[in-house]
Amino acid sequence: MKTIKVGLGTCGVSAGGEKTYEAIKHEIEKENIQVILKETGCNGMCYREPLVEVIDEENHSFLYGDVTPEKATRIMIDHVMKNMPVKEWIVQNSGPTEDDAFFQKQRRIVLRNCGIIDPNSIDEYIAVGGYEAIRTVIKKNTPEQVIDIMTKSGLRGRGGGGFLTGVKWKFCRQAEGTLKYIICNADEGDPGAFMDRSTLESDPHSVLEGMMIGAYAIGAEEGYIYCRAEYPKAVARLKHSIREALAKGFLGKNIFGSNVNFSIKIKEGAGAFVCGEETALIASIEGKRGMPRFRPPFPANKGLWDKPTNINNVETFANIPWIIMNGAEAFAAMGTENSKGTKVFALAGKIARGGLAEVPMGITINEIVYDIGGGIKGGKKFKAVQMGGPSGGCIPASMGDLQIDYQQINKTGAIMGSGGMVVLDETTCMVEMAKFFLSFTQEESCGKCTFCRIGTKRMLEILERITDGNGREGDVELLQHLAYQIRNNTICGLGQTAPNPVLTTLKYFPEEYEAHIRDKKCPAHSCAPLLTFSIQADACKGCTLCAKACPVEAISGEKKKVHEINVATCIKCGKCFETCKFNAVLKN
Amino acid sequence: MLQKEEIRKENTGSQFYDFKTELWKYQGEKGALIPLLQSAQEAYGYIPESAIDHISEVVEIPGAEIYGVITFYSQFRLKPMGKNIIKICDGTACHVNASTGILRALVDELQIGNDETTEDGLFTLQKVACLGCCSLSPVMMINDDTFGRLTPKKVKELLKEFRTKENA
Ligand SMILES: Cc1cc2nc3c(=O)[nH]c(=O)nc-3n(C[C@H](O)[C@H](O)[C@H](O)COP(=O)(O)O)c2cc1C
Ligand code: FES
């Protein structure tokens, strides 16, 4: 019998996957076809969603991309019923396709089961070796040995800080007290990062198993998953998975027949970026305002309800079962001197193939952007990649040969962060980008430290006046001065890193700031107040569309005659530019 | 397949079931304040003053402190919201893929600004940063459903669909 799998992660659903699923189901019922229809998560090829995989009787897989309900119906008839695969829609697994490049340089550990197993079925996870790691560990290893394996593997926390997981566990293990907690940080607040959501939706049990191993190592009997409210599907899957694990006796009292107890609770976030910071997250679980506090004491000694607490990120936990099963050496064999293993990157922005790619550390930016991501959308020029979200920075295309690991990225002034990679092209204004991030951090600042609360506001004001065409001489120096003050006078990572987007764009794109301030020009033609709109006489066909679209009647001209824009009335909204079908409107 | 309804049930079933029941079940467990506020919001669509009083009485936290918690988190509302919540993403990926144009289309179409509710009470518009669906940017969510690869035209069609459904 054939098996059909439909990718129904949030990305699949938002691309219309549910309608595709319904179409397939409808066809199965109508034609009474004997197949197994399943749901799966996301395999990372978000740019091809909705994805449908057909696995035939000989276990051959055919992966179809961009499957609309109409296409699904044809796949059901031609391939599933008549055994004639629809070659032109296949994106992977049967003969070479242009999409193969997306996977060639990947090495999948965290995403090992994503898009392959049914995330709603614990049995499928078990069938691919799931829960073997925790079973082995409880039977064969002491907690100290587990910590030793983690330390040897060189795994560093994937939530942003990049702290060695084994060392962190050791601190918590050694902390005084018998009551300890383990927390999974699923707050994923960095705009542009979505690997945690995808992992939770596509392979929730791997995260639960990683938490169990961590709990055993540090000696915790209670765990929390702090998941952001914007991820309803991930929360639902986690709740379902926890119930399944309880029913199997993998959670609860005496797990796997041992004397170890462990339970997991879910806490939903309430919409505050700063709650991703560990001490703020703890305050939030305790039911308070999510304000970070000064460290030390570190959570390892004084965390949730003042008890020793270990916090790790979703991706960190998902690595752990693999490391146990394959050994610390296998993990440490990948990557660079100081950054071992793989990292999942979320590719988005102006990239042709947006999605999730897991690659060994040490790969270059160019390899990710061009080989995996297929370069820039629409043939535009690659300008920079934004890494690390609001705490990170923009790395220019000229540094594309940079090998990605924690140290190398830090040297650029950006940070690895959670692995969001927003690719920017020549149409993105770097000053506007810096302003965008500053407005984000300014809004999300919890207000505790003066420099973060007011300093970011002042920086934002300066950036606003620069992009409005009112920049002054000395603004750049003022920005730099404020940036260093904010960095040095705040207690948590939010404030300390908030100036990074400004500092990196100043470092790599000083000429763009200059152009805005001195020449009152935006080289990327993106900052509206600095633009002048005009109509190119020889391209204008006199279709009148622009005149109709203009909200302030600034465009005049008769039908079939060249139109003109009255610069004095024009509010630079860009509607004419968007409407013109003949590219006759110029932005300068 | 975990259908939308099931996700709703999964998420509302145990935790939020009914605000009053939740309160009544409260046994002094620590850290219950935020889940209780979430359940009040789920039940009423916002957090009415009476709910703050109820919670305050039960968990023995002063109303002022609860108010402090409510205003800290962007999820909590002190005013009634529209029947459908539109969250338009202006995260990095959406921003560079012209989410401003999508927001403009929404504002044009609904005639309301960020954090406002339409007169007929059908829609509330909220600008958010990242819905975790960046590879399909620009993205918005209407209630618990995510819509990707938006264009101003698609937005208008979607709103029309919602309106027709509501009026039917
Ligand atoms: C402002 C701020 C936001 C953060 N957001 C997140 C987040 O969304 N997810 C996450 O895992 N870590 C986040 N972190 C890092 C956490 O504080 C913490 O270092 C991490 O969860 C530890 O896990 P790891 O060692 O596995 O990386 C954030 C830190 C700061 C300062
Ligand atoms: S930036 Fe819009 S969904 Fe992530």
PDB file of C-alpha atoms in Angstrom, chain A residues 339-534:
ATOM      1  CA  SER A 339      32.116  25.290  17.670  1.00  0.00           C
ATOM      2  CA  LYS A 340      31.181  21.667  17.308  1.00  0.00           C
ATOM      3  CA  GLY A 341      28.330  19.956  15.570  1.00  0.00           C
ATOM      4  CA  THR A 342      25.719  21.520  13.373  1.00  0.00           C
ATOM      5  CA  LYS A 343      23.530  24.597  13.516  1.00  0.00           C
ATOM      6  CA  VAL A 344      20.098  25.150  12.096  1.00  0.00           C
ATOM      7  CA  PHE A 345      19.722  28.385  10.176  1.00  0.00           C
ATOM      8  CA  ALA A 346      16.432  29.980   9.285  1.00  0.00           C
ATOM      9  CA  LEU A 347      16.757  31.458   5.812  1.00  0.00           C
ATOM     10  CA  ALA A 348      14.394  34.269   5.011  1.00  0.00           C
ATOM     11  CA  GLY A 349      14.244  37.690   3.463  1.00  0.00           C
ATOM     12  CA  LYS A 350      15.327  38.187  -0.123  1.00  0.00           C
ATOM     13  CA  ILE A 351      16.544  34.645  -0.595  1.00  0.00           C
ATOM     14  CA  ALA A 352      15.282  32.388  -3.368  1.00  0.00           C
ATOM     15  CA  ARG A 353      14.915  29.260  -1.233  1.00  0.00           C
ATOM     16  CA  GLY A 354      13.680  30.302   2.194  1.00  0.00           C
ATOM     17  CA  GLY A 355      13.451  27.617   4.837  1.00  0.00           C
ATOM     18  CA  LEU A 356      15.419  25.724   7.450  1.00  0.00           C
ATOM     19  CA  ALA A 357      18.898  24.430   6.724  1.00  0.00           C
ATOM     20  CA  GLU A 358      21.013  22.470   9.173  1.00  0.00           C
ATOM     21  CA  VAL A 359      24.698  22.615   8.326  1.00  0.00           C
ATOM     22  CA  PRO A 360      27.971  21.706  10.005  1.00  0.00           C
ATOM     23  CA  MET A 361      29.582  24.665  11.766  1.00  0.00           C
ATOM     24  CA  GLY A 362      32.359  26.128   9.654  1.00  0.00           C
ATOM     25  CA  ILE A 363      30.390  26.409   6.443  1.00  0.00           C
ATOM     26  CA  THR A 364      30.693  29.802   4.762  1.00  0.00           C
ATOM     27  CA  ILE A 365      27.993  32.438   4.415  1.00  0.00           C
ATOM     28  CA  ASN A 366      28.227  32.200   0.632  1.00  0.00           C
ATOM     29  CA  GLU A 367      27.669  28.457   0.711  1.00  0.00           C
ATOM     30  CA  ILE A 368      24.476  29.007   2.680  1.00  0.00           C
ATOM     31  CA  VAL A 369      23.214  31.909   0.615  1.00  0.00           C
ATOM     32  CA  TYR A 370      24.112  30.606  -2.842  1.00  0.00           C
ATOM     33  CA  ASP A 371      24.449  26.819  -2.719  1.00  0.00           C
ATOM     34  CA  ILE A 372      21.652  26.103  -0.267  1.00  0.00           C
ATOM     35  CA  GLY A 373      19.527  29.202  -0.558  1.00  0.00           C
ATOM     36  CA  GLY A 374      19.800  29.523  -4.324  1.00  0.00           C
ATOM     37  CA  GLY A 375      20.970  33.140  -4.209  1.00  0.00           C
ATOM     38  CA  ILE A 376      18.851  36.246  -4.225  1.00  0.00           C
ATOM     39  CA  LYS A 377      15.247  36.349  -5.352  1.00  0.00           C
ATOM     40  CA  GLY A 378      14.570  38.049  -8.649  1.00  0.00           C
ATOM     41  CA  GLY A 379      18.211  38.272  -9.724  1.00  0.00           C
ATOM     42  CA  LYS A 380      19.022  41.240  -7.470  1.00  0.00           C
ATOM     43  CA  LYS A 381      22.420  41.815  -5.878  1.00  0.00           C
ATOM     44  CA  PHE A 382      23.280  40.252  -2.515  1.00  0.00           C
ATOM     45  CA  LYS A 383      24.060  43.027  -0.054  1.00  0.00           C
ATOM     46  CA  ALA A 384      24.260  41.646   3.458  1.00  0.00           C
ATOM     47  CA  VAL A 385      22.953  39.044   5.826  1.00  0.00           C
ATOM     48  CA  GLN A 386      21.404  39.985   9.118  1.00  0.00           C
ATOM     49  CA  MET A 387      22.338  37.475  11.809  1.00  0.00           C
ATOM     50  CA  GLY A 388      21.286  37.234  15.413  1.00  0.00           C
ATOM     51  CA  GLY A 389      18.121  39.331  15.215  1.00  0.00           C
ATOM     52  CA  PRO A 390      17.862  42.540  17.235  1.00  0.00           C
ATOM     53  CA  SER A 391      20.994  41.573  19.189  1.00  0.00           C
ATOM     54  CA  GLY A 392      22.962  40.817  16.058  1.00  0.00           C
ATOM     55  CA  GLY A 393      24.194  42.711  13.095  1.00  0.00           C
ATOM     56  CA  CYS A 394      24.508  42.940   9.362  1.00  0.00           C
ATOM     57  CA  ILE A 395      27.430  41.134   7.763  1.00  0.00           C
ATOM     58  CA  PRO A 396      28.216  42.526   4.294  1.00  0.00           C
ATOM     59  CA  ALA A 397      28.279  40.353   1.183  1.00  0.00           C
ATOM     60  CA  SER A 398      31.991  41.102   0.814  1.00  0.00           C
ATOM     61  CA  MET A 399      32.573  38.874   3.859  1.00  0.00           C
ATOM     62  CA  GLY A 400      30.695  35.989   2.289  1.00  0.00           C
ATOM     63  CA  ASP A 401      33.663  33.645   2.653  1.00  0.00           C
ATOM     64  CA  LEU A 402      33.535  33.917   6.409  1.00  0.00           C
ATOM     65  CA  GLN A 403      33.332  30.522   8.079  1.00  0.00           C
ATOM     66  CA  ILE A 404      30.394  30.461  10.401  1.00  0.00           C
ATOM     67  CA  ASP A 405      31.164  29.619  14.002  1.00  0.00           C
ATOM     68  CA  TYR A 406      30.665  31.431  17.304  1.00  0.00           C
ATOM     69  CA  GLN A 407      34.049  33.146  17.288  1.00  0.00           C
ATOM     70  CA  GLN A 408      34.113  34.209  13.663  1.00  0.00           C
ATOM     71  CA  ILE A 409      30.636  35.696  13.828  1.00  0.00           C
ATOM     72  CA  ASN A 410      31.399  37.554  17.047  1.00  0.00           C
ATOM     73  CA  LYS A 411      34.458  39.078  15.403  1.00  0.00           C
ATOM     74  CA  THR A 412      32.243  40.774  12.819  1.00  0.00           C
ATOM     75  CA  GLY A 413      30.223  42.508  15.514  1.00  0.00           C
ATOM     76  CA  ALA A 414      27.160  40.382  14.850  1.00  0.00           C
ATOM     77  CA  ILE A 415      26.298  37.284  16.893  1.00  0.00           C
ATOM     78  CA  MET A 416      25.223  33.764  16.055  1.00  0.00           C
ATOM     79  CA  GLY A 417      22.084  34.302  18.125  1.00  0.00           C
ATOM     80  CA  SER A 418      19.458  31.710  17.518  1.00  0.00           C
ATOM     81  CA  GLY A 419      20.435  31.286  13.867  1.00  0.00           C
ATOM     82  CA  GLY A 420      18.063  33.577  12.053  1.00  0.00           C
ATOM     83  CA  MET A 421      19.558  34.678   8.729  1.00  0.00           C
ATOM     84  CA  VAL A 422      17.666  37.390   7.000  1.00  0.00           C
ATOM     85  CA  VAL A 423      19.201  37.962   3.598  1.00  0.00           C
ATOM     86  CA  LEU A 424      19.176  41.529   2.298  1.00  0.00           C
ATOM     87  CA  ASP A 425      19.572  42.737  -1.260  1.00  0.00           C
ATOM     88  CA  GLU A 426      20.462  46.048  -2.879  1.00  0.00           C
ATOM     89  CA  THR A 427      16.972  47.433  -2.317  1.00  0.00           C
ATOM     90  CA  THR A 428      17.303  47.248   1.481  1.00  0.00           C
ATOM     91  CA  CYS A 429      18.455  50.454   3.147  1.00  0.00           C
ATOM     92  CA  MET A 430      20.898  49.707   5.946  1.00  0.00           C
ATOM     93  CA  VAL A 431      20.026  52.815   7.936  1.00  0.00           C
ATOM     94  CA  GLU A 432      16.370  51.884   7.767  1.00  0.00           C
ATOM     95  CA  MET A 433      17.336  48.365   8.894  1.00  0.00           C
ATOM     96  CA  ALA A 434      19.138  49.761  11.930  1.00  0.00           C
ATOM     97  CA  LYS A 435      16.126  51.939  12.697  1.00  0.00           C
ATOM     98  CA  PHE A 436      13.839  48.945  12.392  1.00  0.00           C
ATOM     99  CA  PHE A 437      15.782  46.978  15.020  1.00  0.00           C
ATOM    100  CA  LEU A 438      16.115  49.920  17.335  1.00  0.00           C
ATOM    101  CA  SER A 439      12.380  50.494  17.270  1.00  0.00           C
ATOM    102  CA  PHE A 440      12.004  46.824  18.172  1.00  0.00           C
ATOM    103  CA  THR A 441      14.385  46.871  21.132  1.00  0.00           C
ATOM    104  CA  GLN A 442      13.107  50.225  22.284  1.00  0.00           C
ATOM    105  CA  GLU A 443       9.594  48.828  22.413  1.00  0.00           C
ATOM    106  CA  GLU A 444      10.642  45.575  24.073  1.00  0.00           C
ATOM    107  CA  SER A 445      12.944  47.081  26.677  1.00  0.00           C
ATOM    108  CA  CYS A 446      11.515  46.202  30.071  1.00  0.00           C
ATOM    109  CA  GLY A 447      12.480  49.620  31.361  1.00  0.00           C
ATOM    110  CA  LYS A 448      14.610  48.549  34.276  1.00  0.00           C
ATOM    111  CA  CYS A 449      17.926  50.044  33.138  1.00  0.00           C
ATOM    112  CA  THR A 450      17.930  53.735  32.298  1.00  0.00           C
ATOM    113  CA  PHE A 451      20.331  53.371  29.380  1.00  0.00           C
ATOM    114  CA  CYS A 452      18.240  50.705  27.762  1.00  0.00           C
ATOM    115  CA  ARG A 453      14.942  52.466  28.402  1.00  0.00           C
ATOM    116  CA  ILE A 454      15.960  55.977  27.375  1.00  0.00           C
ATOM    117  CA  GLY A 455      19.158  55.414  25.427  1.00  0.00           C
ATOM    118  CA  THR A 456      17.479  53.233  22.819  1.00  0.00           C
ATOM    119  CA  LYS A 457      14.735  55.825  22.494  1.00  0.00           C
ATOM    120  CA  ARG A 458      17.269  58.580  21.833  1.00  0.00           C
ATOM    121  CA  MET A 459      19.107  56.421  19.307  1.00  0.00           C
ATOM    122  CA  LEU A 460      15.848  55.686  17.570  1.00  0.00           C
ATOM    123  CA  GLU A 461      15.037  59.384  17.357  1.00  0.00           C
ATOM    124  CA  ILE A 462      18.377  60.095  15.732  1.00  0.00           C
ATOM    125  CA  LEU A 463      17.873  57.293  13.215  1.00  0.00           C
ATOM    126  CA  GLU A 464      14.381  58.540  12.496  1.00  0.00           C
ATOM    127  CA  ARG A 465      15.602  61.994  11.681  1.00  0.00           C
ATOM    128  CA  ILE A 466      18.353  60.600   9.471  1.00  0.00           C
ATOM    129  CA  THR A 467      15.909  58.521   7.428  1.00  0.00           C
ATOM    130  CA  ASP A 468      13.503  61.478   7.302  1.00  0.00           C
ATOM    131  CA  GLY A 469      16.170  63.583   5.661  1.00  0.00           C
ATOM    132  CA  ASN A 470      16.861  65.722   8.723  1.00  0.00           C
ATOM    133  CA  GLY A 471      20.137  64.108   9.741  1.00  0.00           C
ATOM    134  CA  ARG A 472      22.785  66.453  11.136  1.00  0.00           C
ATOM    135  CA  GLU A 473      26.553  66.490  11.118  1.00  0.00           C
ATOM    136  CA  GLY A 474      27.705  64.720  14.235  1.00  0.00           C
ATOM    137  CA  ASP A 475      24.756  62.309  14.353  1.00  0.00           C
ATOM    138  CA  VAL A 476      27.001  59.349  13.604  1.00  0.00           C
ATOM    139  CA  GLU A 477      29.302  60.189  16.493  1.00  0.00           C
ATOM    140  CA  LEU A 478      26.330  60.698  18.762  1.00  0.00           C
ATOM    141  CA  LEU A 479      24.980  57.275  17.799  1.00  0.00           C
ATOM    142  CA  GLN A 480      28.344  55.693  18.548  1.00  0.00           C
ATOM    143  CA  HIS A 481      28.602  57.420  21.886  1.00  0.00           C
ATOM    144  CA  LEU A 482      25.122  56.322  22.942  1.00  0.00           C
ATOM    145  CA  ALA A 483      25.800  52.801  21.689  1.00  0.00           C
ATOM    146  CA  TYR A 484      28.799  52.348  23.970  1.00  0.00           C
ATOM    147  CA  GLN A 485      26.954  53.804  26.935  1.00  0.00           C
ATOM    148  CA  ILE A 486      24.015  51.462  26.453  1.00  0.00           C
ATOM    149  CA  ARG A 487      26.262  48.465  25.973  1.00  0.00           C
ATOM    150  CA  ASN A 488      28.191  49.130  29.161  1.00  0.00           C
ATOM    151  CA  ASN A 489      25.445  50.250  31.492  1.00  0.00           C
ATOM    152  CA  THR A 490      22.727  47.611  31.213  1.00  0.00           C
ATOM    153  CA  ILE A 491      22.285  44.342  33.072  1.00  0.00           C
ATOM    154  CA  CYS A 492      20.862  41.936  30.523  1.00  0.00           C
ATOM    155  CA  GLY A 493      21.615  40.849  27.010  1.00  0.00           C
ATOM    156  CA  LEU A 494      18.795  42.896  25.546  1.00  0.00           C
ATOM    157  CA  GLY A 495      20.386  46.218  26.407  1.00  0.00           C
ATOM    158  CA  GLN A 496      23.967  45.051  26.039  1.00  0.00           C
ATOM    159  CA  THR A 497      23.395  43.971  22.466  1.00  0.00           C
ATOM    160  CA  ALA A 498      20.735  46.467  21.379  1.00  0.00           C
ATOM    161  CA  PRO A 499      23.279  48.803  19.692  1.00  0.00           C
ATOM    162  CA  ASN A 500      24.750  45.973  17.556  1.00  0.00           C
ATOM    163  CA  PRO A 501      22.553  46.559  14.496  1.00  0.00           C
ATOM    164  CA  VAL A 502      23.578  50.216  14.488  1.00  0.00           C
ATOM    165  CA  LEU A 503      27.254  49.561  15.150  1.00  0.00           C
ATOM    166  CA  THR A 504      27.593  46.917  12.439  1.00  0.00           C
ATOM    167  CA  THR A 505      25.819  48.977   9.792  1.00  0.00           C
ATOM    168  CA  LEU A 506      27.985  51.971  10.745  1.00  0.00           C
ATOM    169  CA  LYS A 507      31.048  49.783  10.442  1.00  0.00           C
ATOM    170  CA  TYR A 508      30.270  48.175   7.099  1.00  0.00           C
ATOM    171  CA  PHE A 509      28.023  50.713   5.405  1.00  0.00           C
ATOM    172  CA  PRO A 510      29.249  54.142   6.569  1.00  0.00           C
ATOM    173  CA  GLU A 511      28.659  55.577   3.096  1.00  0.00           C
ATOM    174  CA  GLU A 512      24.928  54.960   3.417  1.00  0.00           C
ATOM    175  CA  TYR A 513      24.759  57.019   6.584  1.00  0.00           C
ATOM    176  CA  GLU A 514      26.808  59.714   4.857  1.00  0.00           C
ATOM    177  CA  ALA A 515      24.500  59.780   1.864  1.00  0.00           C
ATOM    178  CA  HIS A 516      21.452  60.181   4.091  1.00  0.00           C
ATOM    179  CA  ILE A 517      22.942  62.860   6.271  1.00  0.00           C
ATOM    180  CA  ARG A 518      24.984  64.916   3.765  1.00  0.00           C
ATOM    181  CA  ASP A 519      23.344  64.390   0.403  1.00  0.00           C
ATOM    182  CA  LYS A 520      19.840  63.700   1.706  1.00  0.00           C
ATOM    183  CA  LYS A 521      19.741  60.631  -0.518  1.00  0.00           C
ATOM    184  CA  CYS A 522      18.891  57.005   0.161  1.00  0.00           C
ATOM    185  CA  PRO A 523      21.185  54.880  -2.035  1.00  0.00           C
ATOM    186  CA  ALA A 524      18.806  51.907  -1.816  1.00  0.00           C
ATOM    187  CA  HIS A 525      15.847  54.082  -2.876  1.00  0.00           C
ATOM    188  CA  SER A 526      13.917  52.915   0.123  1.00  0.00           C
ATOM    189  CA  CYS A 527      13.497  55.861   2.518  1.00  0.00           C
ATOM    190  CA  ALA A 528      10.424  57.625   1.161  1.00  0.00           C
ATOM    191  CA  PRO A 529      11.097  61.158   2.458  1.00  0.00           C
ATOM    192  CA  LEU A 530      14.411  61.148   0.562  1.00  0.00           C
ATOM    193  CA  LEU A 531      12.922  60.131  -2.740  1.00  0.00           C
ATOM    194  CA  THR A 532      11.614  62.131  -5.648  1.00  0.00           C
ATOM    195  CA  PHE A 533       9.098  60.476  -7.903  1.00  0.00           C
ATOM    196  CA  SER A 534       9.001  61.332 -11.576  1.00  0.00           C
TER     197      SER A 534
END
